[in-house]
């Protein structure tokens, strides 16, 4: 039995060494993945593409679209939160079915729409990205 003791000890060291441990990477261990999104605002959507992209829109536009491409958010929901200045004007929940995923929401502008605006893409409590734009007289 004494002859086998060194072999058992070496085998224990190999199994217990950090290089061979079975710890999982954070992405494998169930840690949440961070969504990433690209977003822009425009005047329409045609053939699933944003049209009329700009940083400033005339108040006569009537309706604006926030279009996004999001990754790492499969089978979840995100929200488009529309703000005029610092006041939230609407919140739209969008289902994300895959990665990458493209979707959009729209905001109908009212009579007093002139001012600084933004649309935040929000997942849970996290603002993934934000698009700032102006509506001018």
GROMACS .gro file of N, CA, C and O in nm:
model
  548
    1UNK      N    1   0.081  -0.119   0.000
    1UNK     CA    2   0.000   0.000   0.000
    1UNK      C    3   0.086   0.125   0.000
    1UNK      O    4   0.047   0.225  -0.057
    2UNK      N    5   0.202   0.121   0.062
    2UNK     CA    6   0.289   0.237   0.065
    2UNK      C    7   0.334   0.278  -0.073
    2UNK      O    8   0.359   0.394  -0.097
    3UNK      N    9   0.348   0.188  -0.166
    3UNK     CA   10   0.395   0.220  -0.300
    3UNK      C   11   0.295   0.308  -0.374
    3UNK      O   12   0.333   0.387  -0.458
    4UNK      N   13   0.170   0.295  -0.345
    4UNK     CA   14   0.069   0.369  -0.418
    4UNK      C   15   0.045   0.510  -0.364
    4UNK      O   16  -0.015   0.591  -0.430
    5UNK      N   17   0.091   0.538  -0.246
    5UNK     CA   18   0.068   0.668  -0.182
    5UNK      C   19   0.118   0.785  -0.269
    5UNK      O   20   0.043   0.879  -0.293
    6UNK      N   21   0.239   0.785  -0.325
    6UNK     CA   22   0.283   0.896  -0.409
    6UNK      C   23   0.194   0.914  -0.533
    6UNK      O   24   0.166   1.026  -0.573
    7UNK      N   25   0.150   0.805  -0.592
    7UNK     CA   26   0.064   0.815  -0.711
    7UNK      C   27  -0.071   0.877  -0.675
    7UNK      O   28  -0.124   0.960  -0.750
    8UNK      N   29  -0.127   0.840  -0.560
    8UNK     CA   30  -0.254   0.896  -0.516
    8UNK      C   31  -0.237   1.044  -0.487
    8UNK      O   32  -0.320   1.127  -0.524
    9UNK      N   33  -0.128   1.083  -0.424
    9UNK     CA   34  -0.101   1.223  -0.391
    9UNK      C   35  -0.086   1.306  -0.519
    9UNK      O   36  -0.142   1.414  -0.531
   10UNK      N   37  -0.014   1.257  -0.619
   10UNK     CA   38   0.003   1.328  -0.746
   10UNK      C   39  -0.132   1.340  -0.817
   10UNK      O   40  -0.166   1.446  -0.871
   11UNK      N   41  -0.211   1.235  -0.815
   11UNK     CA   42  -0.343   1.240  -0.878
   11UNK      C   43  -0.431   1.344  -0.810
   11UNK      O   44  -0.503   1.420  -0.875
   12UNK      N   45  -0.423   1.354  -0.677
   12UNK     CA   46  -0.499   1.455  -0.603
   12UNK      C   47  -0.455   1.595  -0.643
   12UNK      O   48  -0.538   1.683  -0.665
   13UNK      N   49  -0.326   1.619  -0.656
   13UNK     CA   50  -0.277   1.750  -0.697
   13UNK      C   51  -0.325   1.788  -0.836
   13UNK      O   52  -0.361   1.902  -0.862
   14UNK      N   53  -0.328   1.694  -0.927
   14UNK     CA   54  -0.372   1.722  -1.063
   14UNK      C   55  -0.521   1.759  -1.064
   14UNK      O   56  -0.562   1.856  -1.126
   15UNK      N   57  -0.602   1.684  -0.990
   15UNK     CA   58  -0.745   1.710  -0.987
   15UNK      C   59  -0.776   1.841  -0.917
   15UNK      O   60  -0.864   1.916  -0.958
   16UNK      N   61  -0.702   1.875  -0.813
   16UNK     CA   62  -0.730   1.995  -0.734
   16UNK      C   63  -0.665   2.121  -0.791
   16UNK      O   64  -0.692   2.230  -0.743
   17UNK      N   65  -0.584   2.110  -0.892
   17UNK     CA   66  -0.515   2.228  -0.944
   17UNK      C   67  -0.613   2.321  -1.015
   17UNK      O   68  -0.710   2.275  -1.075
   18UNK      N   69  -0.591   2.453  -1.010
   18UNK     CA   70  -0.680   2.549  -1.073
   18UNK      C   71  -0.694   2.528  -1.223
   18UNK      O   72  -0.798   2.553  -1.279
   19UNK      N   73  -0.591   2.482  -1.289
   19UNK     CA   74  -0.597   2.464  -1.434
   19UNK      C   75  -0.698   2.358  -1.474
   19UNK      O   76  -0.754   2.364  -1.582
   20UNK      N   77  -0.724   2.265  -1.387
   20UNK     CA   78  -0.818   2.160  -1.424
   20UNK      C   79  -0.948   2.168  -1.344
   20UNK      O   80  -1.027   2.076  -1.346
   21UNK      N   81  -0.969   2.279  -1.273
   21UNK     CA   82  -1.092   2.289  -1.196
   21UNK      C   83  -1.212   2.301  -1.289
   21UNK      O   84  -1.200   2.337  -1.405
   22UNK      N   85  -1.328   2.271  -1.237
   22UNK     CA   86  -1.448   2.271  -1.320
   22UNK      C   87  -1.528   2.400  -1.305
   22UNK      O   88  -1.644   2.403  -1.338
   23UNK      N   89  -1.467   2.505  -1.255
   23UNK     CA   90  -1.539   2.632  -1.243
   23UNK      C   91  -1.577   2.682  -1.381
   23UNK      O   92  -1.500   2.672  -1.475
   24UNK      N   93  -1.697   2.736  -1.390
   24UNK     CA   94  -1.746   2.784  -1.519
   24UNK      C   95  -1.715   2.932  -1.537
   24UNK      O   96  -1.702   3.005  -1.440
   25UNK      N   97  -1.703   2.970  -1.663
   25UNK     CA   98  -1.690   3.111  -1.695
   25UNK      C   99  -1.819   3.181  -1.655
   25UNK      O  100  -1.925   3.118  -1.651
   26UNK      N  101  -1.818   3.314  -1.628
   26UNK     CA  102  -1.940   3.383  -1.588
   26UNK      C  103  -2.054   3.365  -1.688
   26UNK      O  104  -2.168   3.351  -1.649
   27UNK      N  105  -2.025   3.363  -1.818
   27UNK     CA  106  -2.132   3.347  -1.916
   27UNK      C  107  -2.191   3.207  -1.912
   27UNK      O  108  -2.303   3.185  -1.952
   28UNK      N  109  -2.115   3.109  -1.863
   28UNK     CA  110  -2.164   2.973  -1.854
   28UNK      C  111  -2.233   2.947  -1.722
   28UNK      O  112  -2.314   2.857  -1.711
   29UNK      N  113  -2.201   3.024  -1.621
   29UNK     CA  114  -2.250   2.997  -1.487
   29UNK      C  115  -2.387   3.058  -1.462
   29UNK      O  116  -2.431   3.067  -1.350
   30UNK      N  117  -2.454   3.104  -1.566
   30UNK     CA  118  -2.586   3.161  -1.547
   30UNK      C  119  -2.584   3.310  -1.518
   30UNK      O  120  -2.686   3.368  -1.486
   31UNK      N  121  -2.468   3.374  -1.527
   31UNK     CA  122  -2.462   3.517  -1.508
   31UNK      C  123  -2.537   3.584  -1.622
   31UNK      O  124  -2.532   3.539  -1.735
   32UNK      N  125  -2.611   3.691  -1.593
   32UNK     CA  126  -2.687   3.755  -1.700
   32UNK      C  127  -2.594   3.816  -1.805
   32UNK      O  128  -2.490   3.871  -1.773
   33UNK      N  129  -2.634   3.803  -1.931
   33UNK     CA  130  -2.557   3.866  -2.037
   33UNK      C  131  -2.605   4.009  -2.052
   33UNK      O  132  -2.720   4.041  -2.025
   34UNK      N  133  -2.516   4.094  -2.095
   34UNK     CA  134  -2.548   4.234  -2.109
   34UNK      C  135  -2.596   4.260  -2.251
   34UNK      O  136  -2.526   4.229  -2.347
   35UNK      N  137  -2.716   4.314  -2.262
   35UNK     CA  138  -2.769   4.348  -2.394
   35UNK      C  139  -2.691   4.465  -2.452
   35UNK      O  140  -2.645   4.553  -2.379
   36UNK      N  141  -2.676   4.463  -2.583
   36UNK     CA  142  -2.612   4.574  -2.655
   36UNK      C  143  -2.707   4.615  -2.765
   36UNK      O  144  -2.763   4.529  -2.834
   37UNK      N  145  -2.726   4.746  -2.783
   37UNK     CA  146  -2.820   4.792  -2.884
   37UNK      C  147  -2.765   4.911  -2.959
   37UNK      O  148  -2.690   4.991  -2.905
   38UNK      N  149  -2.804   4.918  -3.086
   38UNK     CA  150  -2.781   5.036  -3.169
   38UNK      C  151  -2.920   5.090  -3.198
   38UNK      O  152  -3.011   5.013  -3.230
   39UNK      N  153  -2.939   5.221  -3.188
   39UNK     CA  154  -3.071   5.278  -3.212
   39UNK      C  155  -3.057   5.410  -3.286
   39UNK      O  156  -2.954   5.477  -3.277
   40UNK      N  157  -3.163   5.445  -3.357
   40UNK     CA  158  -3.170   5.572  -3.428
   40UNK      C  159  -3.316   5.613  -3.439
   40UNK      O  160  -3.407   5.530  -3.425
   41UNK      N  161  -3.340   5.741  -3.465
   41UNK     CA  162  -3.475   5.793  -3.482
   41UNK      C  163  -3.490   5.842  -3.625
   41UNK      O  164  -3.399   5.903  -3.682
   42UNK      N  165  -3.607   5.814  -3.684
   42UNK     CA  166  -3.635   5.857  -3.821
   42UNK      C  167  -3.784   5.878  -3.841
   42UNK      O  168  -3.864   5.866  -3.747
   43UNK      N  169  -3.821   5.906  -3.965
   43UNK     CA  170  -3.959   5.940  -3.997
   43UNK      C  171  -4.044   5.821  -4.041
   43UNK      O  172  -4.164   5.835  -4.060
   44UNK      N  173  -3.983   5.705  -4.062
   44UNK     CA  174  -4.060   5.590  -4.105
   44UNK      C  175  -3.979   5.462  -4.105
   44UNK      O  176  -3.858   5.464  -4.082
   45UNK      N  177  -4.048   5.353  -4.131
   45UNK     CA  178  -3.984   5.222  -4.145
   45UNK      C  179  -4.040   5.161  -4.273
   45UNK      O  180  -4.161   5.152  -4.291
   46UNK      N  181  -3.949   5.122  -4.364
   46UNK     CA  182  -3.989   5.058  -4.489
   46UNK      C  183  -3.901   4.936  -4.511
   46UNK      O  184  -3.778   4.944  -4.496
   47UNK      N  185  -3.961   4.824  -4.543
   47UNK     CA  186  -3.887   4.699  -4.562
   47UNK      C  187  -3.797   4.670  -4.441
   47UNK      O  188  -3.681   4.632  -4.454
   48UNK      N  189  -3.852   4.692  -4.323
   48UNK     CA  190  -3.782   4.669  -4.195
   48UNK      C  191  -3.652   4.748  -4.182
   48UNK      O  192  -3.559   4.706  -4.114
   49UNK      N  193  -3.646   4.865  -4.245
   49UNK     CA  194  -3.531   4.955  -4.235
   49UNK      C  195  -3.583   5.095  -4.200
   49UNK      O  196  -3.686   5.138  -4.250
   50UNK      N  197  -3.508   5.166  -4.117
   50UNK     CA  198  -3.544   5.302  -4.079
   50UNK      C  199  -3.523   5.397  -4.195
   50UNK      O  200  -3.423   5.387  -4.267
   51UNK      N  201  -3.616   5.489  -4.217
   51UNK     CA  202  -3.603   5.591  -4.320
   51UNK      C  203  -3.609   5.729  -4.255
   51UNK      O  204  -3.663   5.743  -4.145
   52UNK      N  205  -3.555   5.828  -4.322
   52UNK     CA  206  -3.563   5.965  -4.273
   52UNK      C  207  -3.484   5.990  -4.146
   52UNK      O  208  -3.523   6.074  -4.064
   53UNK      N  209  -3.373   5.924  -4.130
   53UNK     CA  210  -3.291   5.940  -4.010
   53UNK      C  211  -3.234   6.082  -4.004
   53UNK      O  212  -3.186   6.134  -4.104
   54UNK      N  213  -3.240   6.141  -3.886
   54UNK     CA  214  -3.186   6.276  -3.867
   54UNK      C  215  -3.166   6.301  -3.718
   54UNK      O  216  -3.205   6.219  -3.635
   55UNK      N  217  -3.108   6.414  -3.687
   55UNK     CA  218  -3.092   6.456  -3.548
   55UNK      C  219  -3.192   6.565  -3.513
   55UNK      O  220  -3.208   6.599  -3.396
   56UNK      N  221  -3.260   6.621  -3.614
   56UNK     CA  222  -3.357   6.727  -3.595
   56UNK      C  223  -3.473   6.706  -3.692
   56UNK      O  224  -3.450   6.673  -3.810
   57UNK      N  225  -3.596   6.725  -3.642
   57UNK     CA  226  -3.716   6.701  -3.723
   57UNK      C  227  -3.811   6.819  -3.709
   57UNK      O  228  -3.827   6.873  -3.599
   58UNK      N  229  -3.879   6.858  -3.817
   58UNK     CA  230  -3.979   6.964  -3.804
   58UNK      C  231  -4.100   6.914  -3.727
   58UNK      O  232  -4.136   6.796  -3.733
   59UNK      N  233  -4.165   7.003  -3.653
   59UNK     CA  234  -4.280   6.967  -3.572
   59UNK      C  235  -4.393   6.912  -3.660
   59UNK      O  236  -4.476   6.832  -3.614
   60UNK      N  237  -4.393   6.947  -3.786
   60UNK     CA  238  -4.496   6.899  -3.879
   60UNK      C  239  -4.478   6.751  -3.916
   60UNK      O  240  -4.564   6.693  -3.984
   61UNK      N  241  -4.370   6.688  -3.870
   61UNK     CA  242  -4.344   6.547  -3.902
   61UNK      C  243  -4.460   6.458  -3.859
   61UNK      O  244  -4.496   6.364  -3.928
   62UNK      N  245  -4.515   6.485  -3.745
   62UNK     CA  246  -4.632   6.410  -3.699
   62UNK      C  247  -4.601   6.283  -3.621
   62UNK      O  248  -4.654   6.261  -3.515
   63UNK      N  249  -4.512   6.198  -3.672
   63UNK     CA  250  -4.479   6.073  -3.605
   63UNK      C  251  -4.332   6.041  -3.627
   63UNK      O  252  -4.281   6.054  -3.738
   64UNK      N  253  -4.265   5.997  -3.520
   64UNK     CA  254  -4.124   5.955  -3.529
   64UNK      C  255  -4.111   5.812  -3.482
   64UNK      O  256  -4.187   5.765  -3.397
   65UNK      N  257  -4.011   5.743  -3.537
   65UNK     CA  258  -3.986   5.603  -3.507
   65UNK      C  259  -3.848   5.589  -3.441
   65UNK      O  260  -3.751   5.646  -3.489
   66UNK      N  261  -3.842   5.509  -3.336
   66UNK     CA  262  -3.714   5.469  -3.278
   66UNK      C  263  -3.692   5.325  -3.319
   66UNK      O  264  -3.769   5.235  -3.284
   67UNK      N  265  -3.587   5.304  -3.397
   67UNK     CA  266  -3.555   5.174  -3.456
   67UNK      C  267  -3.428   5.123  -3.390
   67UNK      O  268  -3.333   5.199  -3.372
   68UNK      N  269  -3.426   4.995  -3.352
   68UNK     CA  270  -3.307   4.944  -3.286
   68UNK      C  271  -3.271   4.805  -3.336
   68UNK      O  272  -3.355   4.731  -3.385
   69UNK      N  273  -3.145   4.775  -3.320
   69UNK     CA  274  -3.091   4.640  -3.340
   69UNK      C  275  -3.027   4.603  -3.207
   69UNK      O  276  -2.939   4.673  -3.158
   70UNK      N  277  -3.075   4.493  -3.148
   70UNK     CA  278  -3.028   4.454  -3.015
   70UNK      C  279  -2.973   4.312  -3.018
   70UNK      O  280  -3.023   4.227  -3.090
   71UNK      N  281  -2.866   4.290  -2.941
   71UNK     CA  282  -2.807   4.158  -2.927
   71UNK      C  283  -2.801   4.122  -2.779
   71UNK      O  284  -2.811   4.208  -2.692
   72UNK      N  285  -2.783   3.994  -2.751
   72UNK     CA  286  -2.774   3.942  -2.613
   72UNK      C  287  -2.900   3.968  -2.532
   72UNK      O  288  -2.892   3.990  -2.412
   73UNK      N  289  -3.015   3.964  -2.597
   73UNK     CA  290  -3.140   3.988  -2.524
   73UNK      C  291  -3.249   3.892  -2.569
   73UNK      O  292  -3.367   3.922  -2.558
   74UNK      N  293  -3.212   3.776  -2.619
   74UNK     CA  294  -3.310   3.679  -2.671
   74UNK      C  295  -3.414   3.642  -2.566
   74UNK      O  296  -3.382   3.627  -2.448
   75UNK      N  297  -3.537   3.628  -2.613
   75UNK     CA  298  -3.648   3.582  -2.528
   75UNK      C  299  -3.667   3.668  -2.404
   75UNK      O  300  -3.692   3.618  -2.295
   76UNK      N  301  -3.652   3.799  -2.421
   76UNK     CA  302  -3.674   3.894  -2.312
   76UNK      C  303  -3.762   4.007  -2.364
   76UNK      O  304  -3.811   4.003  -2.476
   77UNK      N  305  -3.779   4.107  -2.283
   77UNK     CA  306  -3.849   4.228  -2.322
   77UNK      C  307  -3.761   4.347  -2.293
   77UNK      O  308  -3.684   4.346  -2.197
   78UNK      N  309  -3.771   4.448  -2.378
   78UNK     CA  310  -3.708   4.577  -2.353
   78UNK      C  311  -3.816   4.682  -2.369
   78UNK      O  312  -3.924   4.654  -2.420
   79UNK      N  313  -3.785   4.801  -2.325
   79UNK     CA  314  -3.880   4.910  -2.340
   79UNK      C  315  -3.814   5.026  -2.414
   79UNK      O  316  -3.694   5.051  -2.395
   80UNK      N  317  -3.893   5.093  -2.495
   80UNK     CA  318  -3.856   5.222  -2.550
   80UNK      C  319  -3.926   5.325  -2.464
   80UNK      O  320  -4.049   5.324  -2.455
   81UNK      N  321  -3.848   5.408  -2.397
   81UNK     CA  322  -3.904   5.511  -2.311
   81UNK      C  323  -3.877   5.646  -2.379
   81UNK      O  324  -3.762   5.685  -2.395
   82UNK      N  325  -3.983   5.714  -2.419
   82UNK     CA  326  -3.975   5.840  -2.490
   82UNK      C  327  -3.984   5.955  -2.391
   82UNK      O  328  -4.072   5.956  -2.304
   83UNK      N  329  -3.892   6.052  -2.405
   83UNK     CA  330  -3.888   6.169  -2.317
   83UNK      C  331  -3.889   6.297  -2.400
   83UNK      O  332  -3.820   6.306  -2.501
   84UNK      N  333  -3.964   6.396  -2.353
   84UNK     CA  334  -3.949   6.533  -2.402
   84UNK      C  335  -3.887   6.609  -2.286
   84UNK      O  336  -3.946   6.617  -2.178
   85UNK      N  337  -3.766   6.659  -2.308
   85UNK     CA  338  -3.691   6.715  -2.196
   85UNK      C  339  -3.662   6.604  -2.097
   85UNK      O  340  -3.611   6.499  -2.133
   86UNK      N  341  -3.701   6.624  -1.974
   86UNK     CA  342  -3.683   6.521  -1.871
   86UNK      C  343  -3.816   6.453  -1.834
   86UNK      O  344  -3.821   6.375  -1.740
   87UNK      N  345  -3.922   6.483  -1.909
   87UNK     CA  346  -4.054   6.428  -1.880
   87UNK      C  347  -4.082   6.307  -1.967
   87UNK      O  348  -4.078   6.316  -2.091
   88UNK      N  349  -4.111   6.195  -1.905
   88UNK     CA  350  -4.147   6.075  -1.980
   88UNK      C  351  -4.284   6.095  -2.045
   88UNK      O  352  -4.380   6.133  -1.979
   89UNK      N  353  -4.290   6.072  -2.177
   89UNK     CA  354  -4.417   6.090  -2.249
   89UNK      C  355  -4.482   5.958  -2.286
   89UNK      O  356  -4.603   5.954  -2.305
   90UNK      N  357  -4.403   5.853  -2.301
   90UNK     CA  358  -4.461   5.720  -2.328
   90UNK      C  359  -4.358   5.611  -2.305
   90UNK      O  360  -4.237   5.636  -2.304
   91UNK      N  361  -4.410   5.490  -2.289
   91UNK     CA  362  -4.326   5.372  -2.264
   91UNK      C  363  -4.387   5.257  -2.343
   91UNK      O  364  -4.504   5.226  -2.327
   92UNK      N  365  -4.304   5.195  -2.429
   92UNK     CA  366  -4.352   5.087  -2.515
   92UNK      C  367  -4.270   4.961  -2.485
   92UNK      O  368  -4.147   4.964  -2.492
   93UNK      N  369  -4.336   4.851  -2.451
   93UNK     CA  370  -4.269   4.725  -2.425
   93UNK      C  371  -4.260   4.646  -2.555
   93UNK      O  372  -4.359   4.629  -2.626
   94UNK      N  373  -4.139   4.598  -2.585
   94UNK     CA  374  -4.113   4.524  -2.708
   94UNK      C  375  -4.056   4.387  -2.673
   94UNK      O  376  -3.962   4.376  -2.594
   95UNK      N  377  -4.111   4.282  -2.732
   95UNK     CA  378  -4.060   4.146  -2.710
   95UNK      C  379  -3.943   4.121  -2.804
   95UNK      O  380  -3.951   4.152  -2.922
   96UNK      N  381  -3.837   4.063  -2.750
   96UNK     CA  382  -3.718   4.031  -2.827
   96UNK      C  383  -3.715   3.880  -2.845
   96UNK      O  384  -3.707   3.805  -2.749
   97UNK      N  385  -3.720   3.836  -2.971
   97UNK     CA  386  -3.732   3.694  -2.999
   97UNK      C  387  -3.603   3.624  -3.034
   97UNK      O  388  -3.599   3.501  -3.041
   98UNK      N  389  -3.495   3.696  -3.056
   98UNK     CA  390  -3.369   3.633  -3.094
   98UNK      C  391  -3.255   3.731  -3.081
   98UNK      O  392  -3.271   3.841  -3.030
   99UNK      N  393  -3.139   3.689  -3.128
   99UNK     CA  394  -3.022   3.775  -3.124
   99UNK      C  395  -2.938   3.752  -3.248
   99UNK      O  396  -2.898   3.639  -3.274
  100UNK      N  397  -2.916   3.854  -3.327
  100UNK     CA  398  -2.966   3.992  -3.312
  100UNK      C  399  -3.114   4.001  -3.349
  100UNK      O  400  -3.167   3.916  -3.418
  101UNK      N  401  -3.177   4.109  -3.301
  101UNK     CA  402  -3.318   4.131  -3.326
  101UNK      C  403  -3.338   4.278  -3.361
  101UNK      O  404  -3.278   4.366  -3.299
  102UNK      N  405  -3.423   4.305  -3.460
  102UNK     CA  406  -3.454   4.441  -3.499
  102UNK      C  407  -3.601   4.467  -3.471
  102UNK      O  408  -3.686   4.385  -3.504
  103UNK      N  409  -3.629   4.582  -3.413
  103UNK     CA  410  -3.767   4.619  -3.385
  103UNK      C  411  -3.775   4.770  -3.369
  103UNK      O  412  -3.671   4.838  -3.367
  104UNK      N  413  -3.895   4.823  -3.355
  104UNK     CA  414  -3.912   4.967  -3.343
  104UNK      C  415  -4.041   5.000  -3.271
  104UNK      O  416  -4.130   4.918  -3.257
  105UNK      N  417  -4.047   5.125  -3.227
  105UNK     CA  418  -4.170   5.182  -3.173
  105UNK      C  419  -4.186   5.319  -3.237
  105UNK      O  420  -4.094   5.370  -3.301
  106UNK      N  421  -4.304   5.379  -3.220
  106UNK     CA  422  -4.322   5.513  -3.274
  106UNK      C  423  -4.387   5.602  -3.171
  106UNK      O  424  -4.451   5.556  -3.077
  107UNK      N  425  -4.369   5.732  -3.191
  107UNK     CA  426  -4.427   5.835  -3.105
  107UNK      C  427  -4.498   5.935  -3.194
  107UNK      O  428  -4.437   5.991  -3.286
  108UNK      N  429  -4.627   5.954  -3.169
  108UNK     CA  430  -4.703   6.056  -3.241
  108UNK      C  431  -4.680   6.188  -3.169
  108UNK      O  432  -4.703   6.198  -3.048
  109UNK      N  433  -4.633   6.286  -3.243
  109UNK     CA  434  -4.601   6.416  -3.184
  109UNK      C  435  -4.728   6.499  -3.168
  109UNK      O  436  -4.815   6.498  -3.255
  110UNK      N  437  -4.736   6.571  -3.060
  110UNK     CA  438  -4.851   6.658  -3.036
  110UNK      C  439  -4.823   6.801  -3.084
  110UNK      O  440  -4.722   6.829  -3.148
  111UNK      N  441  -4.915   6.890  -3.049
  111UNK     CA  442  -4.904   7.029  -3.092
  111UNK      C  443  -4.782   7.099  -3.033
  111UNK      O  444  -4.723   7.185  -3.098
  112UNK      N  445  -4.748   7.069  -2.911
  112UNK     CA  446  -4.635   7.137  -2.845
  112UNK      C  447  -4.511   7.046  -2.844
  112UNK      O  448  -4.441   7.036  -2.745
  113UNK      N  449  -4.481   6.985  -2.956
  113UNK     CA  450  -4.372   6.886  -2.964
  113UNK      C  451  -4.234   6.949  -2.974
  113UNK      O  452  -4.135   6.879  -2.954
  114UNK      N  453  -4.224   7.076  -3.005
  114UNK     CA  454  -4.092   7.138  -3.022
  114UNK      C  455  -4.012   7.127  -2.893
  114UNK      O  456  -4.063   7.148  -2.783
  115UNK      N  457  -3.884   7.088  -2.909
  115UNK     CA  458  -3.796   7.079  -2.793
  115UNK      C  459  -3.695   6.967  -2.808
  115UNK      O  460  -3.682   6.904  -2.914
  116UNK      N  461  -3.624   6.941  -2.700
  116UNK     CA  462  -3.525   6.833  -2.695
  116UNK      C  463  -3.595   6.704  -2.654
  116UNK      O  464  -3.671   6.702  -2.558
  117UNK      N  465  -3.565   6.597  -2.726
  117UNK     CA  466  -3.625   6.467  -2.702
  117UNK      C  467  -3.516   6.361  -2.690
  117UNK      O  468  -3.404   6.382  -2.732
  118UNK      N  469  -3.557   6.246  -2.636
  118UNK     CA  470  -3.472   6.127  -2.640
  118UNK      C  471  -3.560   6.004  -2.629
  118UNK      O  472  -3.673   6.011  -2.580
  119UNK      N  473  -3.507   5.894  -2.678
  119UNK     CA  474  -3.571   5.764  -2.661
  119UNK      C  475  -3.468   5.670  -2.601
  119UNK      O  476  -3.362   5.649  -2.660
  120UNK      N  477  -3.495   5.620  -2.481
  120UNK     CA  478  -3.406   5.527  -2.413
  120UNK      C  479  -3.450   5.383  -2.441
  120UNK      O  480  -3.570   5.354  -2.439
  121UNK      N  481  -3.354   5.296  -2.467
  121UNK     CA  482  -3.378   5.153  -2.476
  121UNK      C  483  -3.343   5.097  -2.338
  121UNK      O  484  -3.229   5.107  -2.295
  122UNK      N  485  -3.442   5.041  -2.270
  122UNK     CA  486  -3.426   4.999  -2.131
  122UNK      C  487  -3.453   4.850  -2.118
  122UNK      O  488  -3.554   4.799  -2.168
  123UNK      N  489  -3.362   4.780  -2.051
  123UNK     CA  490  -3.381   4.639  -2.019
  123UNK      C  491  -3.375   4.628  -1.867
  123UNK      O  492  -3.272   4.656  -1.806
  124UNK      N  493  -3.487   4.589  -1.806
  124UNK     CA  494  -3.494   4.587  -1.660
  124UNK      C  495  -3.483   4.729  -1.608
  124UNK      O  496  -3.564   4.815  -1.641
  125UNK      N  497  -3.379   4.756  -1.534
  125UNK     CA  498  -3.354   4.890  -1.482
  125UNK      C  499  -3.236   4.957  -1.552
  125UNK      O  500  -3.194   5.066  -1.514
  126UNK      N  501  -3.183   4.892  -1.656
  126UNK     CA  502  -3.063   4.939  -1.723
  126UNK      C  503  -3.096   5.008  -1.855
  126UNK      O  504  -3.166   4.951  -1.938
  127UNK      N  505  -3.043   5.129  -1.873
  127UNK     CA  506  -3.055   5.196  -2.002
  127UNK      C  507  -2.944   5.140  -2.091
  127UNK      O  508  -2.826   5.162  -2.065
  128UNK      N  509  -2.984   5.067  -2.194
  128UNK     CA  510  -2.890   5.001  -2.284
  128UNK      C  511  -2.829   5.104  -2.379
  128UNK      O  512  -2.708   5.103  -2.404
  129UNK      N  513  -2.912   5.191  -2.434
  129UNK     CA  514  -2.865   5.299  -2.520
  129UNK      C  515  -2.971   5.408  -2.521
  129UNK      O  516  -3.085   5.386  -2.480
  130UNK      N  517  -2.933   5.526  -2.567
  130UNK     CA  518  -3.024   5.639  -2.572
  130UNK      C  519  -3.000   5.717  -2.700
  130UNK      O  520  -2.885   5.733  -2.742
  131UNK      N  521  -3.108   5.762  -2.763
  131UNK     CA  522  -3.099   5.842  -2.885
  131UNK      C  523  -3.156   5.980  -2.855
  131UNK      O  524  -3.272   5.991  -2.813
  132UNK      N  525  -3.075   6.084  -2.876
  132UNK     CA  526  -3.121   6.221  -2.855
  132UNK      C  527  -3.149   6.286  -2.990
  132UNK      O  528  -3.079   6.263  -3.086
  133UNK      N  529  -3.255   6.368  -2.993
  133UNK     CA  530  -3.292   6.439  -3.114
  133UNK      C  531  -3.373   6.563  -3.077
  133UNK      O  532  -3.413   6.579  -2.963
  134UNK      N  533  -3.394   6.650  -3.175
  134UNK     CA  534  -3.470   6.772  -3.155
  134UNK      C  535  -3.590   6.774  -3.247
  134UNK      O  536  -3.584   6.723  -3.358
  135UNK      N  537  -3.696   6.837  -3.199
  135UNK     CA  538  -3.812   6.868  -3.281
  135UNK      C  539  -3.820   7.019  -3.284
  135UNK      O  540  -3.821   7.084  -3.178
  136UNK      N  541  -3.820   7.077  -3.404
  136UNK     CA  542  -3.813   7.222  -3.419
  136UNK      C  543  -3.937   7.277  -3.489
  136UNK      O  544  -4.000   7.208  -3.568
  137UNK      N  545  -3.971   7.403  -3.458
  137UNK     CA  546  -4.084   7.473  -3.520
  137UNK      C  547  -4.061   7.487  -3.668
  137UNK      O  548  -3.959   7.505  -3.719
   0.00000   0.00000   0.00000
